[in-house]
Amino acid sequence: MSEANLILDYAVDLSLWILSLSFLVTLIRVIRGPTLPDRVLALDMLVAVAIGFIAVIGIKTGYVLYVDIAIALGLVGFLTTVAFARFILTRGKTEDDLLEEHNQAERLKNRPPRHAPARGDKQGEGAATAERPSASPPTSSDASAPTSSDATKERP
Amino acid sequence: MTIALTLLSAAFVLIGALFALVASIGLLRLPDLYSRMHAASKAGTVGSGLLLIALAIHAGEAGVMARALAGVIFFLLTAPISAHLLAKAAYAVGYRLGPTAVRDEMASTVEEQTSGSI
């Protein structure tokens, strides 16, 4: 009996170390994760590891009231993941879309001082109008296209 | 009998902690969101479930066992739902598979989905 309890003590201590390690490894993914769903998934995993941690602490201390805390934490983690999934769905954009919009906003902000003199002396030369389709219309059409597609995406 | 139960509880604690470690390593090492989800939602659920079962075995009281097993069943029910919701939302928004993915079977359906229901 005492040997078995000793083995259980060692197993509990070792598993606490292992769970701490897995907590840290999951935390690396939370910090580094390139996109929002990666971070949400890693937070879900953190909740699962925390529930296991609570169960091991309950074994170690014999304080079994921790089981209720584990169940409540599992409920909160589930609702958090569902809420984040709804948020990802209603945001409707990936990180690449947001980066592209930001770059286009920067381009639009920087453009008017550059084009104001070109628009002043544009009467009659064909070279400028021949240049312009390569330079400005793609940016203007790109600037109008994502907003209209986003509007249609967010309406329903 | 109590020796056997204590040893079983110790084994479940160790195996559950190792499952959680494997899940977190998979979360760190796998290439894209959907394969990471594959690691976290399955191995992570088994890890915390085994730890709760170890607590139920160790406690030995009926009330604690019932609560721990209710927690296990709750996680087994909710982990696939949350993973599926997250994957569906991420795919519908436009997060795609990683560069090492061989085949994307939802690539043909996503156009109808985004224009239709979502």
mmCIF file of C-alpha atoms in Angstrom:
data_model
loop_
_atom_site.group_PDB
_atom_site.id
_atom_site.type_symbol
_atom_site.label_atom_id
_atom_site.label_comp_id
_atom_site.label_asym_id
_atom_site.label_seq_id
_atom_site.Cartn_x
_atom_site.Cartn_y
_atom_site.Cartn_z
ATOM 1 C CA MET A 1 0.000 0.000 0.000
ATOM 2 C CA SER A 2 2.735 2.454 0.900
ATOM 3 C CA GLU A 3 4.729 1.556 -2.204
ATOM 4 C CA ALA A 4 1.654 2.157 -4.349
ATOM 5 C CA ASN A 5 1.110 5.535 -2.729
ATOM 6 C CA LEU A 6 4.755 6.376 -3.292
ATOM 7 C CA ILE A 7 4.396 5.479 -6.976
ATOM 8 C CA LEU A 8 1.268 7.627 -7.182
ATOM 9 C CA ASP A 9 3.126 10.549 -5.603
ATOM 10 C CA TYR A 10 5.960 10.244 -8.088
ATOM 11 C CA ALA A 11 3.511 9.913 -10.988
ATOM 12 C CA VAL A 12 1.600 12.998 -9.848
ATOM 13 C CA ASP A 13 4.775 15.064 -9.515
ATOM 14 C CA LEU A 14 6.073 13.941 -12.892
ATOM 15 C CA SER A 15 2.750 14.616 -14.580
ATOM 16 C CA LEU A 16 2.637 18.100 -13.046
ATOM 17 C CA TRP A 17 6.013 18.798 -14.671
ATOM 18 C CA ILE A 18 4.827 17.365 -17.990
ATOM 19 C CA LEU A 19 1.646 19.434 -17.873
ATOM 20 C CA SER A 20 3.662 22.571 -17.117
ATOM 21 C CA LEU A 21 5.855 21.836 -20.128
ATOM 22 C CA SER A 22 2.850 21.345 -22.387
ATOM 23 C CA PHE A 23 1.343 24.570 -21.028
ATOM 24 C CA LEU A 24 4.490 26.439 -22.036
ATOM 25 C CA VAL A 25 4.632 24.794 -25.468
ATOM 26 C CA THR A 26 1.014 25.759 -26.094
ATOM 27 C CA LEU A 27 1.773 29.288 -24.938
ATOM 28 C CA ILE A 28 4.447 29.537 -27.639
ATOM 29 C CA ARG A 29 1.717 28.877 -30.199
ATOM 30 C CA VAL A 30 -0.526 31.531 -28.623
ATOM 31 C CA ILE A 31 2.236 34.112 -28.878
ATOM 32 C CA ARG A 32 3.617 33.079 -32.266
ATOM 33 C CA GLY A 33 0.470 31.880 -34.041
ATOM 34 C CA PRO A 34 0.326 33.691 -37.341
ATOM 35 C CA THR A 35 -3.459 33.982 -37.548
ATOM 36 C CA LEU A 36 -6.367 34.555 -35.198
ATOM 37 C CA PRO A 37 -7.836 31.002 -35.481
ATOM 38 C CA ASP A 38 -4.450 29.588 -34.478
ATOM 39 C CA ARG A 39 -4.535 31.626 -31.305
ATOM 40 C CA VAL A 40 -8.137 30.657 -30.567
ATOM 41 C CA LEU A 41 -7.250 27.006 -31.015
ATOM 42 C CA ALA A 42 -4.235 27.353 -28.731
ATOM 43 C CA LEU A 43 -6.375 29.035 -26.078
ATOM 44 C CA ASP A 44 -8.835 26.134 -26.319
ATOM 45 C CA MET A 45 -5.925 23.763 -25.802
ATOM 46 C CA LEU A 46 -4.772 25.848 -22.819
ATOM 47 C CA VAL A 47 -8.189 25.376 -21.231
ATOM 48 C CA ALA A 48 -7.920 21.599 -21.738
ATOM 49 C CA VAL A 49 -4.462 21.522 -20.151
ATOM 50 C CA ALA A 50 -5.705 23.642 -17.252
ATOM 51 C CA ILE A 51 -8.540 21.181 -16.649
ATOM 52 C CA GLY A 52 -6.034 18.318 -16.532
ATOM 53 C CA PHE A 53 -3.882 20.366 -14.165
ATOM 54 C CA ILE A 54 -6.866 20.912 -11.864
ATOM 55 C CA ALA A 55 -7.584 17.163 -11.863
ATOM 56 C CA VAL A 56 -3.973 16.344 -10.925
ATOM 57 C CA ILE A 57 -3.989 18.961 -8.177
ATOM 58 C CA GLY A 58 -7.209 17.376 -6.914
ATOM 59 C CA ILE A 59 -5.464 14.011 -6.721
ATOM 60 C CA LYS A 60 -2.413 15.508 -5.022
ATOM 61 C CA THR A 61 -4.230 17.448 -2.325
ATOM 62 C CA GLY A 62 -7.329 15.268 -1.958
ATOM 63 C CA TYR A 63 -9.444 18.398 -2.257
ATOM 64 C CA VAL A 64 -12.060 17.053 -4.649
ATOM 65 C CA LEU A 65 -14.077 20.263 -4.827
ATOM 66 C CA TYR A 66 -11.736 21.150 -7.686
ATOM 67 C CA VAL A 67 -13.786 18.907 -9.994
ATOM 68 C CA ASP A 68 -16.591 21.454 -10.026
ATOM 69 C CA ILE A 69 -14.115 24.154 -10.975
ATOM 70 C CA ALA A 70 -12.866 21.924 -13.806
ATOM 71 C CA ILE A 71 -16.384 21.442 -15.176
ATOM 72 C CA ALA A 72 -17.102 25.180 -14.978
ATOM 73 C CA LEU A 73 -13.813 25.928 -16.722
ATOM 74 C CA GLY A 74 -14.680 23.479 -19.482
ATOM 75 C CA LEU A 75 -18.034 25.206 -20.019
ATOM 76 C CA VAL A 76 -16.388 28.628 -20.158
ATOM 77 C CA GLY A 77 -13.766 27.347 -22.591
ATOM 78 C CA PHE A 78 -16.405 25.898 -24.898
ATOM 79 C CA LEU A 79 -18.426 29.104 -24.895
ATOM 80 C CA THR A 80 -15.259 31.133 -25.506
ATOM 81 C CA THR A 81 -14.362 29.055 -28.543
ATOM 82 C CA VAL A 82 -17.885 29.345 -29.941
ATOM 83 C CA ALA A 83 -17.879 33.107 -29.431
ATOM 84 C CA PHE A 84 -14.493 33.449 -31.103
ATOM 85 C CA ALA A 85 -15.680 31.331 -34.026
ATOM 86 C CA ARG A 86 -18.652 33.660 -34.444
ATOM 87 C CA PHE A 87 -16.301 36.620 -34.284
ATOM 88 C CA ILE A 88 -14.026 35.156 -36.959
ATOM 89 C CA LEU A 89 -17.052 34.511 -39.151
ATOM 90 C CA THR A 90 -18.504 38.001 -38.769
ATOM 91 C CA ARG A 91 -15.168 39.730 -39.189
ATOM 92 C CA GLY A 92 -15.083 38.103 -42.599
ATOM 93 C CA LYS A 93 -11.447 38.872 -43.369
ATOM 94 C CA THR A 94 -8.204 37.024 -43.005
ATOM 95 C CA GLU A 95 -5.013 38.701 -41.852
ATOM 96 C CA ASP A 96 -3.887 38.941 -45.483
ATOM 97 C CA ASP A 97 -7.069 40.878 -46.375
ATOM 98 C CA LEU A 98 -6.511 43.273 -43.482
ATOM 99 C CA LEU A 99 -2.886 43.806 -44.517
ATOM 100 C CA GLU A 100 -3.914 44.464 -48.103
ATOM 101 C CA GLU A 101 -6.561 46.974 -47.045
ATOM 102 C CA HIS A 102 -4.037 48.740 -44.852
ATOM 103 C CA ASN A 103 -1.545 48.949 -47.701
ATOM 104 C CA GLN A 104 -4.209 50.313 -50.055
ATOM 105 C CA ALA A 105 -5.236 52.922 -47.494
ATOM 106 C CA GLU A 106 -1.609 53.970 -47.204
ATOM 107 C CA ARG A 107 -1.342 54.162 -50.998
ATOM 108 C CA LEU A 108 -4.507 56.245 -51.277
ATOM 109 C CA LYS A 109 -3.263 58.531 -48.538
ATOM 110 C CA ASN A 110 0.054 59.073 -50.289
ATOM 111 C CA ARG A 111 -1.376 59.517 -53.781
ATOM 112 C CA PRO A 112 -3.098 62.982 -53.965
ATOM 113 C CA PRO A 113 0.048 65.134 -53.610
ATOM 114 C CA ARG A 114 1.741 63.069 -56.295
ATOM 115 C CA HIS A 115 -1.140 63.271 -58.769
ATOM 116 C CA ALA A 116 -2.326 66.837 -58.243
ATOM 117 C CA PRO A 117 0.253 68.373 -60.588
ATOM 118 C CA ALA A 118 -0.247 65.592 -63.126
ATOM 119 C CA ARG A 119 -3.942 66.341 -63.202
ATOM 120 C CA GLY A 120 -3.276 70.045 -63.657
ATOM 121 C CA ASP A 121 -1.314 69.671 -66.892
ATOM 122 C CA LYS A 122 -3.136 66.741 -68.342
ATOM 123 C CA GLN A 123 -4.817 68.623 -71.212
ATOM 124 C CA GLY A 124 -4.078 66.889 -74.428
ATOM 125 C CA GLU A 125 -1.016 64.720 -74.105
ATOM 126 C CA GLY A 126 -1.560 61.118 -75.082
ATOM 127 C CA ALA A 127 1.485 59.805 -73.279
ATOM 128 C CA ALA A 128 0.098 60.477 -69.817
ATOM 129 C CA THR A 129 -3.219 58.854 -70.619
ATOM 130 C CA ALA A 130 -1.338 55.924 -72.096
ATOM 131 C CA GLU A 131 0.707 55.625 -68.924
ATOM 132 C CA ARG A 132 -2.201 55.998 -66.619
ATOM 133 C CA PRO A 133 -4.032 52.712 -67.279
ATOM 134 C CA SER A 134 -0.946 50.859 -66.082
ATOM 135 C CA ALA A 135 -0.543 52.981 -62.970
ATOM 136 C CA SER A 136 -3.725 54.327 -61.415
ATOM 137 C CA PRO A 137 -6.829 52.435 -62.597
ATOM 138 C CA PRO A 138 -5.821 49.092 -61.020
ATOM 139 C CA THR A 139 -5.385 50.739 -57.649
ATOM 140 C CA SER A 140 -8.685 52.571 -57.909
ATOM 141 C CA SER A 141 -10.519 49.456 -59.032
ATOM 142 C CA ASP A 142 -8.841 47.483 -56.253
ATOM 143 C CA ALA A 143 -9.842 50.143 -53.777
ATOM 144 C CA SER A 144 -13.466 49.979 -54.858
ATOM 145 C CA ALA A 145 -13.729 46.215 -55.297
ATOM 146 C CA PRO A 146 -12.913 45.000 -51.728
ATOM 147 C CA THR A 147 -15.285 47.483 -50.123
ATOM 148 C CA SER A 148 -18.172 46.379 -52.306
ATOM 149 C CA SER A 149 -17.392 42.697 -51.795
ATOM 150 C CA ASP A 150 -17.059 43.248 -48.044
ATOM 151 C CA ALA A 151 -20.369 45.030 -47.974
ATOM 152 C CA THR A 152 -22.045 42.151 -49.756
ATOM 153 C CA LYS A 153 -20.273 39.693 -47.477
ATOM 154 C CA GLU A 154 -21.267 41.382 -44.242
ATOM 155 C CA ARG A 155 -24.893 42.083 -45.090
ATOM 156 C CA PRO A 156 -26.296 38.560 -44.715
ATOM 157 C CA MET B 1 -7.690 -3.967 -4.448
ATOM 158 C CA THR B 2 -6.831 -0.452 -3.292
ATOM 159 C CA ILE B 3 -3.225 -1.063 -4.412
ATOM 160 C CA ALA B 4 -4.459 -1.936 -7.881
ATOM 161 C CA LEU B 5 -6.704 1.131 -7.986
ATOM 162 C CA THR B 6 -3.875 3.393 -6.847
ATOM 163 C CA LEU B 7 -1.523 1.980 -9.485
ATOM 164 C CA LEU B 8 -4.237 2.344 -12.136
ATOM 165 C CA SER B 9 -4.766 5.950 -11.095
ATOM 166 C CA ALA B 10 -1.008 6.604 -11.292
ATOM 167 C CA ALA B 11 -0.866 5.077 -14.786
ATOM 168 C CA PHE B 12 -3.827 7.170 -15.959
ATOM 169 C CA VAL B 13 -2.233 10.331 -14.584
ATOM 170 C CA LEU B 14 1.010 9.677 -16.450
ATOM 171 C CA ILE B 15 -0.679 8.657 -19.706
ATOM 172 C CA GLY B 16 -3.025 11.654 -19.609
ATOM 173 C CA ALA B 17 -0.162 14.084 -19.023
ATOM 174 C CA LEU B 18 1.777 12.521 -21.907
ATOM 175 C CA PHE B 19 -1.255 12.871 -24.189
ATOM 176 C CA ALA B 20 -1.496 16.563 -23.279
ATOM 177 C CA LEU B 21 2.210 16.971 -24.035
ATOM 178 C CA VAL B 22 1.842 15.238 -27.402
ATOM 179 C CA ALA B 23 -1.122 17.473 -28.241
ATOM 180 C CA SER B 24 0.801 20.632 -27.431
ATOM 181 C CA ILE B 25 3.841 19.488 -29.418
ATOM 182 C CA GLY B 26 1.529 18.793 -32.342
ATOM 183 C CA LEU B 27 0.027 22.257 -31.917
ATOM 184 C CA LEU B 28 3.509 23.711 -32.176
ATOM 185 C CA ARG B 29 4.932 21.596 -34.972
ATOM 186 C CA LEU B 30 2.147 20.943 -37.476
ATOM 187 C CA PRO B 31 2.097 23.139 -40.579
ATOM 188 C CA ASP B 32 -1.348 24.752 -40.815
ATOM 189 C CA LEU B 33 -4.464 25.542 -38.793
ATOM 190 C CA TYR B 34 -6.487 22.479 -39.713
ATOM 191 C CA SER B 35 -3.812 19.918 -38.896
ATOM 192 C CA ARG B 36 -3.111 21.751 -35.633
ATOM 193 C CA MET B 37 -6.813 21.466 -34.867
ATOM 194 C CA HIS B 38 -6.546 17.744 -35.549
ATOM 195 C CA ALA B 39 -3.856 17.459 -32.863
ATOM 196 C CA ALA B 40 -5.379 19.739 -30.254
ATOM 197 C CA SER B 41 -8.988 18.656 -30.323
ATOM 198 C CA LYS B 42 -8.356 14.915 -30.194
ATOM 199 C CA ALA B 43 -5.211 14.377 -28.146
ATOM 200 C CA GLY B 44 -5.986 17.277 -25.836
ATOM 201 C CA THR B 45 -9.441 15.943 -25.054
ATOM 202 C CA VAL B 46 -8.082 12.467 -24.362
ATOM 203 C CA GLY B 47 -5.402 13.951 -22.098
ATOM 204 C CA SER B 48 -7.713 15.949 -19.861
ATOM 205 C CA GLY B 49 -10.289 13.142 -19.944
ATOM 206 C CA LEU B 50 -7.752 10.589 -18.710
ATOM 207 C CA LEU B 51 -6.654 12.926 -15.933
ATOM 208 C CA LEU B 52 -10.266 13.364 -14.814
ATOM 209 C CA ILE B 53 -10.786 9.572 -14.909
ATOM 210 C CA ALA B 54 -7.680 9.186 -12.735
ATOM 211 C CA LEU B 55 -9.213 11.630 -10.258
ATOM 212 C CA ALA B 56 -12.453 9.636 -10.297
ATOM 213 C CA ILE B 57 -10.594 6.384 -9.602
ATOM 214 C CA HIS B 58 -8.500 7.930 -6.848
ATOM 215 C CA ALA B 59 -11.376 9.628 -5.037
ATOM 216 C CA GLY B 60 -13.493 6.497 -4.726
ATOM 217 C CA GLU B 61 -16.644 8.326 -3.626
ATOM 218 C CA ALA B 62 -19.751 8.050 -5.756
ATOM 219 C CA GLY B 63 -20.425 11.782 -5.931
ATOM 220 C CA VAL B 64 -16.901 12.717 -7.000
ATOM 221 C CA MET B 65 -16.797 9.884 -9.520
ATOM 222 C CA ALA B 66 -20.114 10.977 -11.014
ATOM 223 C CA ARG B 67 -18.964 14.572 -11.344
ATOM 224 C CA ALA B 68 -15.622 13.642 -12.868
ATOM 225 C CA LEU B 69 -17.232 11.292 -15.372
ATOM 226 C CA ALA B 70 -19.825 13.967 -16.192
ATOM 227 C CA GLY B 71 -16.938 16.306 -16.908
ATOM 228 C CA VAL B 72 -15.327 13.714 -19.197
ATOM 229 C CA ILE B 73 -18.569 13.199 -21.121
ATOM 230 C CA PHE B 74 -19.037 16.952 -21.359
ATOM 231 C CA PHE B 75 -15.594 17.378 -22.926
ATOM 232 C CA LEU B 76 -16.104 14.478 -25.269
ATOM 233 C CA LEU B 77 -19.318 16.148 -26.456
ATOM 234 C CA THR B 78 -18.111 19.739 -26.726
ATOM 235 C CA ALA B 79 -14.571 19.417 -28.110
ATOM 236 C CA PRO B 80 -15.626 18.200 -31.582
ATOM 237 C CA ILE B 81 -18.358 20.831 -31.762
ATOM 238 C CA SER B 82 -16.037 23.705 -30.947
ATOM 239 C CA ALA B 83 -13.317 22.412 -33.278
ATOM 240 C CA HIS B 84 -15.826 21.994 -36.099
ATOM 241 C CA LEU B 85 -17.257 25.473 -35.552
ATOM 242 C CA LEU B 86 -13.804 27.025 -35.569
ATOM 243 C CA ALA B 87 -12.728 25.125 -38.687
ATOM 244 C CA LYS B 88 -15.942 25.997 -40.535
ATOM 245 C CA ALA B 89 -15.675 29.678 -39.634
ATOM 246 C CA ALA B 90 -12.009 29.836 -40.588
ATOM 247 C CA TYR B 91 -12.562 28.076 -43.912
ATOM 248 C CA ALA B 92 -15.603 30.170 -44.796
ATOM 249 C CA VAL B 93 -13.708 33.378 -44.108
ATOM 250 C CA GLY B 94 -10.842 32.332 -46.340
ATOM 251 C CA TYR B 95 -8.060 30.720 -44.335
ATOM 252 C CA ARG B 96 -6.730 28.037 -46.638
ATOM 253 C CA LEU B 97 -4.720 24.861 -46.131
ATOM 254 C CA GLY B 98 -0.972 25.032 -45.768
ATOM 255 C CA PRO B 99 1.525 24.647 -48.598
ATOM 256 C CA THR B 100 2.165 21.002 -47.764
ATOM 257 C CA ALA B 101 -1.495 20.005 -48.070
ATOM 258 C CA VAL B 102 -2.091 17.465 -50.806
ATOM 259 C CA ARG B 103 -5.776 17.911 -51.425
ATOM 260 C CA ASP B 104 -8.522 20.396 -50.525
ATOM 261 C CA GLU B 105 -11.842 18.663 -50.914
ATOM 262 C CA MET B 106 -13.905 21.698 -49.902
ATOM 263 C CA ALA B 107 -12.415 23.943 -52.572
ATOM 264 C CA SER B 108 -15.320 23.310 -54.949
ATOM 265 C CA THR B 109 -18.051 23.851 -52.355
ATOM 266 C CA VAL B 110 -16.812 27.051 -50.761
ATOM 267 C CA GLU B 111 -17.945 29.312 -53.619
ATOM 268 C CA GLU B 112 -21.557 28.196 -53.350
ATOM 269 C CA GLN B 113 -21.405 28.460 -49.552
ATOM 270 C CA THR B 114 -20.054 32.006 -49.399
ATOM 271 C CA SER B 115 -22.467 33.274 -52.020
ATOM 272 C CA GLY B 116 -25.440 31.364 -50.639
ATOM 273 C CA SER B 117 -25.957 30.726 -46.974
ATOM 274 C CA ILE B 118 -23.239 32.623 -45.167
#
